[in-house]
Amino acid sequence: MRRPRREESAMTEIKDDRARGVLEAREGGEVVGHVVYFTLDEPEAALVPVHTEVDSAHEGKGIAGALATELYAIAGREGVAVVPLCPYVAKWAERHPDQAPAASDALLRAALDKVRTDPSAW
């Protein structure tokens, strides 16, 4: 059974900090949620989300979904794939296949290899 969709707060602003590998949701200047990700260059360019978190005081507002939506929107604008290793983003992608094209097996292997060989990526 699906839970009813809750509306995202109208005051939520999402900013990408590519240098840090963090997509942040802010309300009133305060970080209320984030997705941590890394990038791949080979076998092709991709964004690889590894962790999503929303402050407990802001849960249920659709912030995590807004972050996943924006991550895929960024990837679409840049013409790169998303390889969701983060369980939340992977589940979101399953529920939104029209917005979240599946990554190739080669990209999935490359992302998993990077996590195994570079613990700082995780």
PDB file of C-alpha atoms in Angstrom:
ATOM      1  CA  MET A   1       0.000   0.000   0.000  1.00  0.00           C
ATOM      2  CA  ARG A   2       1.349   3.397  -0.937  1.00  0.00           C
ATOM      3  CA  ARG A   3       1.472   6.199   1.563  1.00  0.00           C
ATOM      4  CA  PRO A   4      -0.233   9.410   0.494  1.00  0.00           C
ATOM      5  CA  ARG A   5       2.139  11.814  -1.165  1.00  0.00           C
ATOM      6  CA  ARG A   6       2.949  14.812   0.964  1.00  0.00           C
ATOM      7  CA  GLU A   7       3.660  18.176  -0.511  1.00  0.00           C
ATOM      8  CA  GLU A   8       7.177  19.567  -0.394  1.00  0.00           C
ATOM      9  CA  SER A   9       7.536  22.740   1.598  1.00  0.00           C
ATOM     10  CA  ALA A  10       7.277  25.775  -0.666  1.00  0.00           C
ATOM     11  CA  MET A  11      10.278  27.287   1.134  1.00  0.00           C
ATOM     12  CA  THR A  12      12.683  24.428   0.331  1.00  0.00           C
ATOM     13  CA  GLU A  13      15.657  25.404  -1.801  1.00  0.00           C
ATOM     14  CA  ILE A  14      17.939  22.744  -3.273  1.00  0.00           C
ATOM     15  CA  LYS A  15      21.584  23.469  -4.026  1.00  0.00           C
ATOM     16  CA  ASP A  16      24.228  21.258  -5.589  1.00  0.00           C
ATOM     17  CA  ASP A  17      27.749  21.448  -4.178  1.00  0.00           C
ATOM     18  CA  ARG A  18      29.582  19.322  -6.742  1.00  0.00           C
ATOM     19  CA  ALA A  19      32.988  19.924  -5.160  1.00  0.00           C
ATOM     20  CA  ARG A  20      31.769  18.289  -1.917  1.00  0.00           C
ATOM     21  CA  GLY A  21      29.460  15.791  -3.633  1.00  0.00           C
ATOM     22  CA  VAL A  22      26.400  16.967  -1.709  1.00  0.00           C
ATOM     23  CA  LEU A  23      22.970  18.019  -2.864  1.00  0.00           C
ATOM     24  CA  GLU A  24      21.418  20.017  -0.007  1.00  0.00           C
ATOM     25  CA  ALA A  25      17.846  20.979   0.798  1.00  0.00           C
ATOM     26  CA  ARG A  26      17.617  24.216   2.765  1.00  0.00           C
ATOM     27  CA  GLU A  27      14.756  25.957   4.527  1.00  0.00           C
ATOM     28  CA  GLY A  28      15.411  29.451   5.808  1.00  0.00           C
ATOM     29  CA  GLY A  29      19.132  28.983   5.253  1.00  0.00           C
ATOM     30  CA  GLU A  30      19.228  25.826   7.394  1.00  0.00           C
ATOM     31  CA  VAL A  31      20.238  22.484   5.831  1.00  0.00           C
ATOM     32  CA  VAL A  32      17.286  20.142   6.423  1.00  0.00           C
ATOM     33  CA  GLY A  33      18.297  17.266   4.171  1.00  0.00           C
ATOM     34  CA  HIS A  34      20.960  16.082   1.778  1.00  0.00           C
ATOM     35  CA  VAL A  35      22.081  13.469  -0.695  1.00  0.00           C
ATOM     36  CA  VAL A  36      25.756  12.508  -0.663  1.00  0.00           C
ATOM     37  CA  TYR A  37      27.087  11.374  -4.037  1.00  0.00           C
ATOM     38  CA  PHE A  38      30.246  10.911  -6.069  1.00  0.00           C
ATOM     39  CA  THR A  39      30.887  11.165  -9.776  1.00  0.00           C
ATOM     40  CA  LEU A  40      32.178   8.626 -12.253  1.00  0.00           C
ATOM     41  CA  ASP A  41      34.012   9.410 -15.458  1.00  0.00           C
ATOM     42  CA  GLU A  42      34.389   5.839 -16.755  1.00  0.00           C
ATOM     43  CA  PRO A  43      32.911   3.914 -18.473  1.00  0.00           C
ATOM     44  CA  GLU A  44      30.854   7.088 -18.893  1.00  0.00           C
ATOM     45  CA  ALA A  45      29.967  10.112 -16.779  1.00  0.00           C
ATOM     46  CA  ALA A  46      27.512   9.432 -13.956  1.00  0.00           C
ATOM     47  CA  LEU A  47      26.288  10.690 -10.585  1.00  0.00           C
ATOM     48  CA  VAL A  48      26.296   8.020  -7.873  1.00  0.00           C
ATOM     49  CA  PRO A  49      24.168   8.821  -4.797  1.00  0.00           C
ATOM     50  CA  VAL A  50      25.242   6.814  -1.756  1.00  0.00           C
ATOM     51  CA  HIS A  51      23.272   8.314   1.139  1.00  0.00           C
ATOM     52  CA  THR A  52      20.121  10.380   1.686  1.00  0.00           C
ATOM     53  CA  GLU A  53      19.206  11.946   4.994  1.00  0.00           C
ATOM     54  CA  VAL A  54      16.492  14.342   6.168  1.00  0.00           C
ATOM     55  CA  ASP A  55      16.518  15.992   9.580  1.00  0.00           C
ATOM     56  CA  SER A  56      13.912  14.279  11.759  1.00  0.00           C
ATOM     57  CA  ALA A  57      12.111  17.582  12.385  1.00  0.00           C
ATOM     58  CA  HIS A  58      11.524  17.879   8.620  1.00  0.00           C
ATOM     59  CA  GLU A  59      10.501  14.312   7.759  1.00  0.00           C
ATOM     60  CA  GLY A  60       7.240  13.796   5.913  1.00  0.00           C
ATOM     61  CA  LYS A  61       7.502  17.001   3.883  1.00  0.00           C
ATOM     62  CA  GLY A  62       8.684  15.344   0.660  1.00  0.00           C
ATOM     63  CA  ILE A  63      12.225  16.648   1.029  1.00  0.00           C
ATOM     64  CA  ALA A  64      13.946  13.337   0.242  1.00  0.00           C
ATOM     65  CA  GLY A  65      11.773  12.945  -2.855  1.00  0.00           C
ATOM     66  CA  ALA A  66      12.557  16.507  -3.925  1.00  0.00           C
ATOM     67  CA  LEU A  67      16.273  15.766  -3.552  1.00  0.00           C
ATOM     68  CA  ALA A  68      15.994  12.595  -5.658  1.00  0.00           C
ATOM     69  CA  THR A  69      13.951  14.462  -8.272  1.00  0.00           C
ATOM     70  CA  GLU A  70      16.541  17.227  -8.481  1.00  0.00           C
ATOM     71  CA  LEU A  71      19.439  14.764  -8.662  1.00  0.00           C
ATOM     72  CA  TYR A  72      17.867  13.111 -11.709  1.00  0.00           C
ATOM     73  CA  ALA A  73      17.018  16.525 -13.177  1.00  0.00           C
ATOM     74  CA  ILE A  74      20.650  17.620 -12.833  1.00  0.00           C
ATOM     75  CA  ALA A  75      21.802  14.400 -14.479  1.00  0.00           C
ATOM     76  CA  GLY A  76      19.318  14.955 -17.298  1.00  0.00           C
ATOM     77  CA  ARG A  77      20.491  18.524 -17.887  1.00  0.00           C
ATOM     78  CA  GLU A  78      24.101  17.343 -17.936  1.00  0.00           C
ATOM     79  CA  GLY A  79      23.366  14.304 -20.094  1.00  0.00           C
ATOM     80  CA  VAL A  80      24.790  11.857 -17.554  1.00  0.00           C
ATOM     81  CA  ALA A  81      23.416   8.747 -15.902  1.00  0.00           C
ATOM     82  CA  VAL A  82      22.532   8.176 -12.246  1.00  0.00           C
ATOM     83  CA  VAL A  83      23.649   4.981 -10.514  1.00  0.00           C
ATOM     84  CA  PRO A  84      21.623   4.880  -7.284  1.00  0.00           C
ATOM     85  CA  LEU A  85      23.576   3.000  -4.625  1.00  0.00           C
ATOM     86  CA  CYS A  86      21.612   4.835  -1.933  1.00  0.00           C
ATOM     87  CA  PRO A  87      18.644   2.641  -0.953  1.00  0.00           C
ATOM     88  CA  TYR A  88      16.254   5.604  -0.800  1.00  0.00           C
ATOM     89  CA  VAL A  89      17.197   6.926  -4.248  1.00  0.00           C
ATOM     90  CA  ALA A  90      17.076   3.386  -5.701  1.00  0.00           C
ATOM     91  CA  LYS A  91      13.544   2.906  -4.328  1.00  0.00           C
ATOM     92  CA  TRP A  92      12.498   6.353  -5.571  1.00  0.00           C
ATOM     93  CA  ALA A  93      13.847   5.479  -9.036  1.00  0.00           C
ATOM     94  CA  GLU A  94      11.815   2.249  -9.069  1.00  0.00           C
ATOM     95  CA  ARG A  95       8.662   4.260  -8.341  1.00  0.00           C
ATOM     96  CA  HIS A  96       9.476   6.920 -10.977  1.00  0.00           C
ATOM     97  CA  PRO A  97      10.864   5.081 -14.024  1.00  0.00           C
ATOM     98  CA  ASP A  98       9.715   7.902 -16.306  1.00  0.00           C
ATOM     99  CA  GLN A  99      12.040  10.317 -14.466  1.00  0.00           C
ATOM    100  CA  ALA A 100      14.793   7.862 -13.551  1.00  0.00           C
ATOM    101  CA  PRO A 101      16.255   5.878 -16.430  1.00  0.00           C
ATOM    102  CA  ALA A 102      18.073   2.733 -15.343  1.00  0.00           C
ATOM    103  CA  ALA A 103      21.870   2.769 -15.371  1.00  0.00           C
ATOM    104  CA  SER A 104      23.765   0.240 -17.432  1.00  0.00           C
ATOM    105  CA  ASP A 105      25.293  -2.848 -15.836  1.00  0.00           C
ATOM    106  CA  ALA A 106      28.745  -1.493 -16.736  1.00  0.00           C
ATOM    107  CA  LEU A 107      28.056   1.712 -14.769  1.00  0.00           C
ATOM    108  CA  LEU A 108      26.730  -0.248 -11.801  1.00  0.00           C
ATOM    109  CA  ARG A 109      29.893  -2.401 -11.767  1.00  0.00           C
ATOM    110  CA  ALA A 110      32.102   0.711 -12.030  1.00  0.00           C
ATOM    111  CA  ALA A 111      30.260   2.424  -9.154  1.00  0.00           C
ATOM    112  CA  LEU A 112      30.507  -0.650  -6.935  1.00  0.00           C
ATOM    113  CA  ASP A 113      34.199  -1.041  -7.812  1.00  0.00           C
ATOM    114  CA  LYS A 114      34.850   2.582  -6.828  1.00  0.00           C
ATOM    115  CA  VAL A 115      33.108   2.080  -3.487  1.00  0.00           C
ATOM    116  CA  ARG A 116      35.202  -1.042  -2.838  1.00  0.00           C
ATOM    117  CA  THR A 117      38.520   0.562  -3.804  1.00  0.00           C
ATOM    118  CA  ASP A 118      37.891   4.094  -2.464  1.00  0.00           C
ATOM    119  CA  PRO A 119      36.164   4.042   0.927  1.00  0.00           C
ATOM    120  CA  SER A 120      36.079   7.858   0.960  1.00  0.00           C
ATOM    121  CA  ALA A 121      33.512   7.702  -1.867  1.00  0.00           C
ATOM    122  CA  TRP A 122      31.103   5.996   0.523  1.00  0.00           C
TER     123      TRP A 122
END
